[in-house]
C-alpha positions in Angstrom: 0.0 0.0 0.0 1.4 3.4 -1.0 2.6 5.6 1.9 2.2 2.8 4.3 5.0 1.0 6.1 5.3 -2.7 6.6 3.4 -4.2 9.5 5.6 -4.7 12.6 6.7 -8.3 13.0 5.0 -10.2 15.8 7.1 -10.8 18.9 8.3 -14.3 19.3 6.6 -14.4 22.7 3.1 -13.7 21.3 0.9 -16.8 21.6 -0.4 -18.5 18.5 -4.2 -18.4 18.0 -5.9 -20.7 20.6 -6.9 -24.0 19.0 -10.6 -24.5 19.8 -10.1 -28.1 20.5 -7.6 -27.3 23.2 -10.1 -25.4 25.3 -12.0 -27.2 28.0 -15.6 -27.4 26.8 -18.6 -26.0 28.7 -16.6 -23.6 31.0 -19.1 -21.5 32.8 -16.9 -18.7 34.1 -13.4 -17.9 32.7 -10.7 -15.8 34.3 -12.3 -12.4 33.9 -16.0 -13.4 34.3 -16.6 -14.1 38.0 -19.7 -15.9 39.2 -22.2 -14.1 41.6 -20.8 -13.3 45.0 -22.6 -16.0 47.0 -21.6 -18.7 44.5 -18.0 -17.3 44.4 -17.7 -17.4 48.1 -18.8 -21.1 48.3 -16.5 -22.0 45.4 -13.6 -20.2 47.2 -14.3 -22.0 50.4 -14.2 -25.3 48.4 -10.8 -24.4 47.0 -9.7 -23.8 50.6 -10.9 -27.2 51.7 -9.0 -28.9 48.9 -5.7 -27.2 49.6 -6.1 -27.8 53.3 -5.2 -31.4 52.9 -1.6 -30.8 51.8 -1.3 -28.0 54.3 -2.1 -30.4 57.2 -0.5 -33.6 56.0 3.0 -32.1 55.5 3.4 -30.5 58.9 1.7 -33.4 60.6 4.5 -35.7 59.2 7.4 -33.3 59.6 6.9 -31.5 62.9 7.0 -34.5 65.2 10.3 -35.7 63.6 11.7 -32.2 64.1 10.9 -32.5 67.9 7.8 -30.3 67.9 4.6 -31.0 69.8 1.0 -30.1 69.2 1.6 -26.4 69.8 4.4 -26.2 67.3 2.4 -28.3 64.8 -0.6 -25.9 65.1 1.7 -22.9 64.6 3.3 -24.4 61.5 -0.1 -25.2 60.0 -1.2 -21.6 60.6 2.0 -20.3 59.1 1.7 -22.5 56.0 -1.9 -21.3 55.5 -0.9 -17.7 55.9 2.0 -17.9 53.5 -0.1 -19.8 51.0 -2.8 -17.1 51.1 -0.1 -14.4 50.5 1.5 -16.4 47.6 -1.9 -17.1 46.0 -2.8 -13.4 46.0 0.6 -12.4 44.6 0.5 -15.0 41.9 -3.1 -14.1 40.8 -2.4 -10.4 41.0 1.2 -10.0 39.7 2.4 -13.3 38.5 0.7 -15.3 35.7 -2.7 -13.8 36.9 -4.1 -17.3 36.4 -6.5 -18.8 39.0 -3.7 -20.9 40.4 -3.6 -21.8 44.1 -0.1 -21.7 45.6 0.4 -24.1 48.5 2.7 -26.5 50.2 4.6 -29.1 48.0 5.6 -32.7 48.7 8.7 -32.0 46.6 10.4 -30.3 49.5 9.7 -33.1 52.0 12.8 -35.1 51.1 15.4 -32.4 51.6 13.7 -31.4 54.8 13.9 -34.9 56.1 17.5 -35.0 55.2 18.1 -32.0 57.4 16.2 -33.7 60.2 18.3 -36.9 59.9 21.6 -35.1 59.5 22.3 -35.2 63.2 23.7 -31.7 63.2 20.9 -30.3 65.3 20.6 -32.8 68.2 19.4 -31.3 71.5 18.1 -32.8 74.7 15.2 -30.3 74.6 12.7 -31.3 71.9 11.4 -27.7 71.4 15.0 -26.4 71.1 15.8 -29.1 68.5 12.6 -28.2 66.6 13.6 -24.6 66.4 17.2 -25.4 65.3 16.0 -27.7 62.5 13.3 -25.1 61.4 16.0 -22.4 61.2 18.2 -24.7 59.1 15.2 -25.3 56.8 14.5 -21.6 56.6 18.1 -20.9 55.5 18.0 -23.6 52.9 14.7 -22.3 51.5 15.9 -18.7 51.3 19.0 -19.8 49.3 17.0 -22.2 47.1 14.4 -19.5 46.2 17.0 -17.6 44.3 17.0 -20.3 41.6 13.4 -19.6 40.5 13.7 -15.9 41.1 16.7 -15.6 38.8 15.4 -18.0 36.2 12.0 -16.3 36.2 12.7 -12.6 36.3 15.9 -12.8 34.1 13.9 -14.5 31.3 16.1 -17.6 31.2 13.1 -19.9 31.8 11.3 -18.1 29.0 13.9 -19.4 26.6 13.3 -22.9 27.8 9.5 -22.6 27.6 9.7 -21.5 24.0 10.6 -25.0 23.0 7.6 -26.4 25.0 5.3 -27.3 22.1 1.8 -28.6 22.6 3.0 -32.1 21.9 5.6 -31.9 24.7 3.2 -30.1 27.0 0.8 -33.1 27.1 3.3 -35.5 28.8 4.5 -32.8 31.0 1.1 -32.0 32.4 0.2 -35.7 32.5 3.3 -36.6 34.5 2.5 -33.9 37.0 -0.7 -35.7 37.8 0.8 -39.2 37.6 3.7 -38.3 39.8 1.5 -37.2 42.6 -1.0 -40.0 42.3 0.7 -42.1 45.0 -0.9 -39.7 47.5 -4.4 -40.7 46.2 -5.3 -44.4 46.5 -2.6 -45.3 49.0 -4.1 -42.5 51.2 -7.6 -43.9 50.8 -6.3 -47.4 51.8 -5.1 -46.0 55.2 -8.7 -46.0 56.3 -10.9 -47.7 53.8 -14.1 -47.3 55.7 -13.8 -43.5 55.4 -11.8 -43.0 52.2 -13.8 -45.4 50.0 -17.2 -43.9 50.7 -15.7 -40.4 50.0 -14.4 -41.6 46.6 -17.6 -43.3 45.6 -19.8 -40.4 46.7 -17.5 -37.9 44.9 -17.8 -39.8 41.6 -21.6 -40.2 42.0 -22.2 -36.5 42.8 -19.9 -35.1 40.1 -20.4 -37.6 37.3 -24.0 -38.9 37.7 -26.2 -36.8 39.9 -25.2 -33.7 38.0 -27.0 -35.1 34.9 -30.2 -35.8 36.7 -31.2 -32.2 37.3 -32.2 -29.8 34.5 -29.5 -28.2 32.4 -28.1 -24.9 33.7 -28.4 -25.9 37.3 -24.8 -26.8 38.3 -25.3 -27.9 41.9 -23.9 -31.4 42.4 -21.0 -31.1 40.0 -20.0 -27.6 41.0 -20.3 -28.2 44.8 -19.5 -31.9 44.9 -16.6 -31.4 47.3 -18.7 -29.5 49.8 -21.5 -32.1 49.8 -19.4 -35.2 50.0 -16.8 -33.9 52.5 -19.6 -32.8 54.8 -21.4 -36.2 54.5 -18.3 -38.4 55.0 -16.9 -36.1 57.7 -20.1 -36.5 59.8 -20.0 -40.2 59.1 -16.4 -40.4 60.3 -17.3 -38.4 63.4 -20.1 -40.9 64.2 -17.7 -43.8 63.8 -15.3 -42.0 66.2 -18.0 -41.4 68.8 -19.2 -45.0 68.5 -15.7 -46.2 69.5 -15.1 -48.0 66.2 -11.4 -47.2 66.5 -10.9 -47.9 70.2 -8.1 -50.4 70.6 -7.0 -50.0 67.0 -3.3 -49.4 66.2 -2.0 -45.9 66.6 -1.6 -45.4 62.8 -5.2 -46.4 62.2 -6.5 -44.0 64.8 -4.4 -41.1 63.3 -5.8 -41.7 59.9 -9.5 -42.4 60.8 -10.4 -40.4 63.9 -11.8 -36.9 63.8 -11.2 -35.9 67.4 -7.7 -34.3 67.1 -8.2 -32.6 70.5 -4.4 -32.0 70.8 -4.3 -29.9 67.7 -7.4 -28.0 68.4 -6.5 -27.4 72.0 -2.9 -26.3 71.2 -4.0 -23.8 68.5 -4.2 -20.2 69.7 -7.5 -18.3 69.3 -5.8 -15.4 67.4 -2.2 -15.4 66.2 -0.6 -13.6 63.2 2.4 -15.4 61.8 5.5 -13.2 61.3 8.9 -13.5 59.7 11.7 -15.2 61.7 9.3 -16.4 64.4 11.5 -19.3 65.1 14.7 -17.2 65.2 17.4 -16.2 62.8 17.9 -18.7 59.9 21.1 -20.8 59.7 22.8 -21.6 56.4 24.7 -24.6 55.2 25.9 -25.2 51.7 25.0 -28.9 51.5 21.4 -28.3 52.8 20.9 -25.4 50.5 22.1 -27.4 47.4 19.7 -30.2 48.2 16.8 -27.8 48.7 17.8 -26.1 45.4 17.4 -29.4 43.6 13.9 -29.7 45.0 13.2 -26.2 43.9 14.1 -27.1 40.3 11.7 -30.1 40.5 9.0 -27.9 41.8 9.7 -25.5 38.9 9.1 -28.1 36.3 6.0 -29.4 38.2 4.6 -25.9 38.4 5.2 -25.3 34.7 3.0 -28.2 33.9 0.4 -27.1 36.4 0.3 -23.6 35.0 -0.4 -25.0 31.6 -3.2 -27.1 33.0 -4.7 -24.2 34.9 -4.7 -22.0 31.7 -6.6 -24.6 29.9 -9.2 -25.3 32.6 -9.8 -21.5 33.0 -10.4 -21.3 29.2 -7.5 -19.0 28.8 -5.2 -18.7 25.8 -1.8 -20.4 26.0 0.5 -18.3 28.1 3.3 -16.5 26.3 6.7 -17.7 27.6 7.3 -14.3 29.1 4.2 -14.6 31.3 5.1 -18.1 32.4 8.6 -17.0 33.2 7.2 -14.1 35.3 5.0 -16.5 37.2 8.0 -18.7 38.0 9.8 -15.6 39.4 6.9 -14.8 41.7 6.8 -18.4 42.7 10.4 -18.0 43.7 9.4 -15.1 45.9 6.7 -17.4 47.4 9.5 -19.9 48.4 11.4 -17.0 49.8 8.4 -16.0 51.9 8.2 -19.7 53.1 11.8 -19.4 54.2 11.3 -16.1 56.0 8.1 -17.1 57.8 9.3 -20.6 58.6 6.9 -23.0 57.1 9.3 -25.9 57.0 8.4 -26.5 53.4 8.5 -24.8 50.0 5.6 -24.0 47.8 4.4 -24.7 44.3 1.2 -24.6 42.2 -1.5 -26.9 43.8 -2.2 -29.6 41.3 -5.3 -30.8 43.2 -6.8 -27.3 42.9 -6.1 -27.3 39.2 -8.2 -30.5 39.0 -10.9 -28.8 41.0 -11.1 -26.1 38.2 -11.8 -28.8 35.7 -14.4 -30.4 38.0 -16.4 -27.2 38.7 -15.7 -25.7 35.2 -15.2 -22.3 37.0 -11.9 -20.7 36.1 -12.6 -17.3 37.7 -9.6 -15.5 39.2 -11.9 -14.0 41.8 -12.8 -17.4 43.2 -9.2 -18.3 43.9 -8.5 -14.9 45.4 -11.5 -15.5 47.8 -10.0 -18.8 48.7 -6.7 -17.0 49.5 -8.8 -14.8 51.8 -10.1 -17.9 53.6 -6.5 -19.1 54.0 -5.4 -15.9 55.7 -8.6 -15.6 57.8 -8.4 -19.2 59.2 -4.6 -18.9 59.7 -5.1 -16.0 62.1 -8.1 -17.5 63.8 -6.3 -20.7 64.8 -9.1 -22.6 66.6 -11.4 -22.4 63.6 -8.6 -23.5 61.3 -7.7 -26.4 63.5 -11.3 -27.6 63.3 -11.2 -27.9 59.6 -7.7 -29.4 59.9 -9.3 -32.4 61.7 -10.7 -33.7 58.4 -9.3 -37.3 58.1 -6.5 -37.7 55.6 -8.3 -40.5 53.7 -11.0 -38.0 52.7 -8.2 -35.8 51.2 -6.8 -38.9 49.5 -10.1 -39.6 47.8 -10.2 -36.0 46.5 -6.7 -36.5 45.1 -7.8 -39.6 43.2 -10.3 -37.6 41.1 -8.5 -34.3 40.8 -5.2 -35.8 39.6 -7.1 -37.8 37.0 -8.6 -34.5 35.8 -5.1 -33.0 35.4 -4.0 -35.9 33.1 -7.3 -36.0 31.1 -7.4 -34.3 27.7 -10.9 -34.1 26.2 -14.2 -35.4 27.4 -15.3 -37.8 30.1 -14.3 -40.9 28.3 -10.7 -39.9 28.4 -11.2 -38.9 32.1 -12.3 -42.5 32.7 -9.3 -43.9 30.8 -6.9 -41.5 32.7 -8.4 -42.5 36.0 -8.0 -46.1 35.2 -4.3 -45.6 34.3 -3.8 -43.5 37.4 -5.5 -46.3 39.5 -2.8 -48.7 38.4 0.0 -46.1 38.9 -1.4 -45.3 42.3 -1.8 -48.9 43.5 1.1 -50.8 42.0 4.2 -48.7 42.6 4.4 -50.2 46.1 4.1 -53.7 44.7 6.7 -53.0 42.1 9.0 -51.5 44.7 8.4 -54.6 46.9 9.2 -56.9 44.0 12.4 -54.9 43.3 13.3 -55.1 46.9 12.9 -58.9 46.9 15.0 -59.1 43.7 17.8 -57.0 45.3 17.7 -59.2 48.4 18.0 -62.3 46.2 21.0 -60.8 44.3 22.6 -60.0 47.7 22.1 -63.6 48.9 23.6 -64.9 45.6 26.6 -62.7 46.0 27.1 -63.9 49.6 26.9 -67.5 48.4 29.4 -66.9 45.6 31.9 -65.4 48.1 31.7 -68.3 50.6 34.1 -70.6 48.7 36.5 -67.8 48.3 36.5 -67.1 52.0 37.0 -70.9 52.7 40.1 -71.0 50.5 
């Protein structure tokens, strides 16, 4: 055209047109279209309940090994909730701005346990030992957070994400769900009489009852978690009152009972977590390096979770620059975890990504409301401890369905196939590991037998 210049070349970071088939069908509310306030509040509370499982399970497993009692456990749970709320608000407001919940991550459990078992922080006083280990974990997290901060805000991770084609994104997202599936069915098996009813009811409410009411009324599918958790929680409470677990092994009682009086009694009524509440962090190069490796694993896991969240919120594929920015803010989240002393790092909650697919509500406001619930119940410790008494098998049943949603691609048929595959991956790793252990023992026995004649000579 005369007098006109050439059109500016599109930036390499600009996303390609969104393939229609890649969008999740029948999404009711996308990122910028929030539902009515009453519905948004209920959906936000539902997200809070889902992320509460990881929030409670990790401190419950780690704090006693660190030397802490019920009081320290309650404070750590409050701190994890508070920091998760802050990180979720930061990520949804300044990071990727996707409806992604940022919570505790199982990825950081292994390096934390290595710090506990290192023997460097032995102390005859259990509380003093707990504080020393917590300060060591804080120092490792503070150093490890620099990895994601540098990779994210410098744009280095953007260069990696550019090569992440849709074909390679599928196995990445799928492996995120598959890798966490061991926390699903094995968790249900810890208390079958509670976990199995929760799983069955959740499937019935979300997949069958939702089709029995007239179209447009999303009640059972959208609020399936609230309905089923309330029903099974009351059922578990009745079993506890009836003495069904009296005389049972301690592990069974911990998994099945709802009367966690120690946790509720130790939680303060009102307490605001603050930085360095356990003391000044201590730093060790070996501990920091181990935590940095966990940070890189969480980085890859969160990248797949971000892709899943974008799809379930009916958003266009994220430009690499936006994804890199989100990684940088996630690094700041890990830094906050180290400053406040959660004893664990943070990453994108995969189970909450699955909840987006179940409810088909990808509103950013809903997730920000859930962050408000996290902060509110972290300050009001008694009320937060009540919700923390939900038995772990109920949480495991939720994981079974939500992780299947993360690996599914299109339609309910693929959800069923994905769930079936995840069932096997969730049930059989222990069997495969046991078989591998027996094989290793047999090889050791053969090696000993082969060396006997040599020793006799």
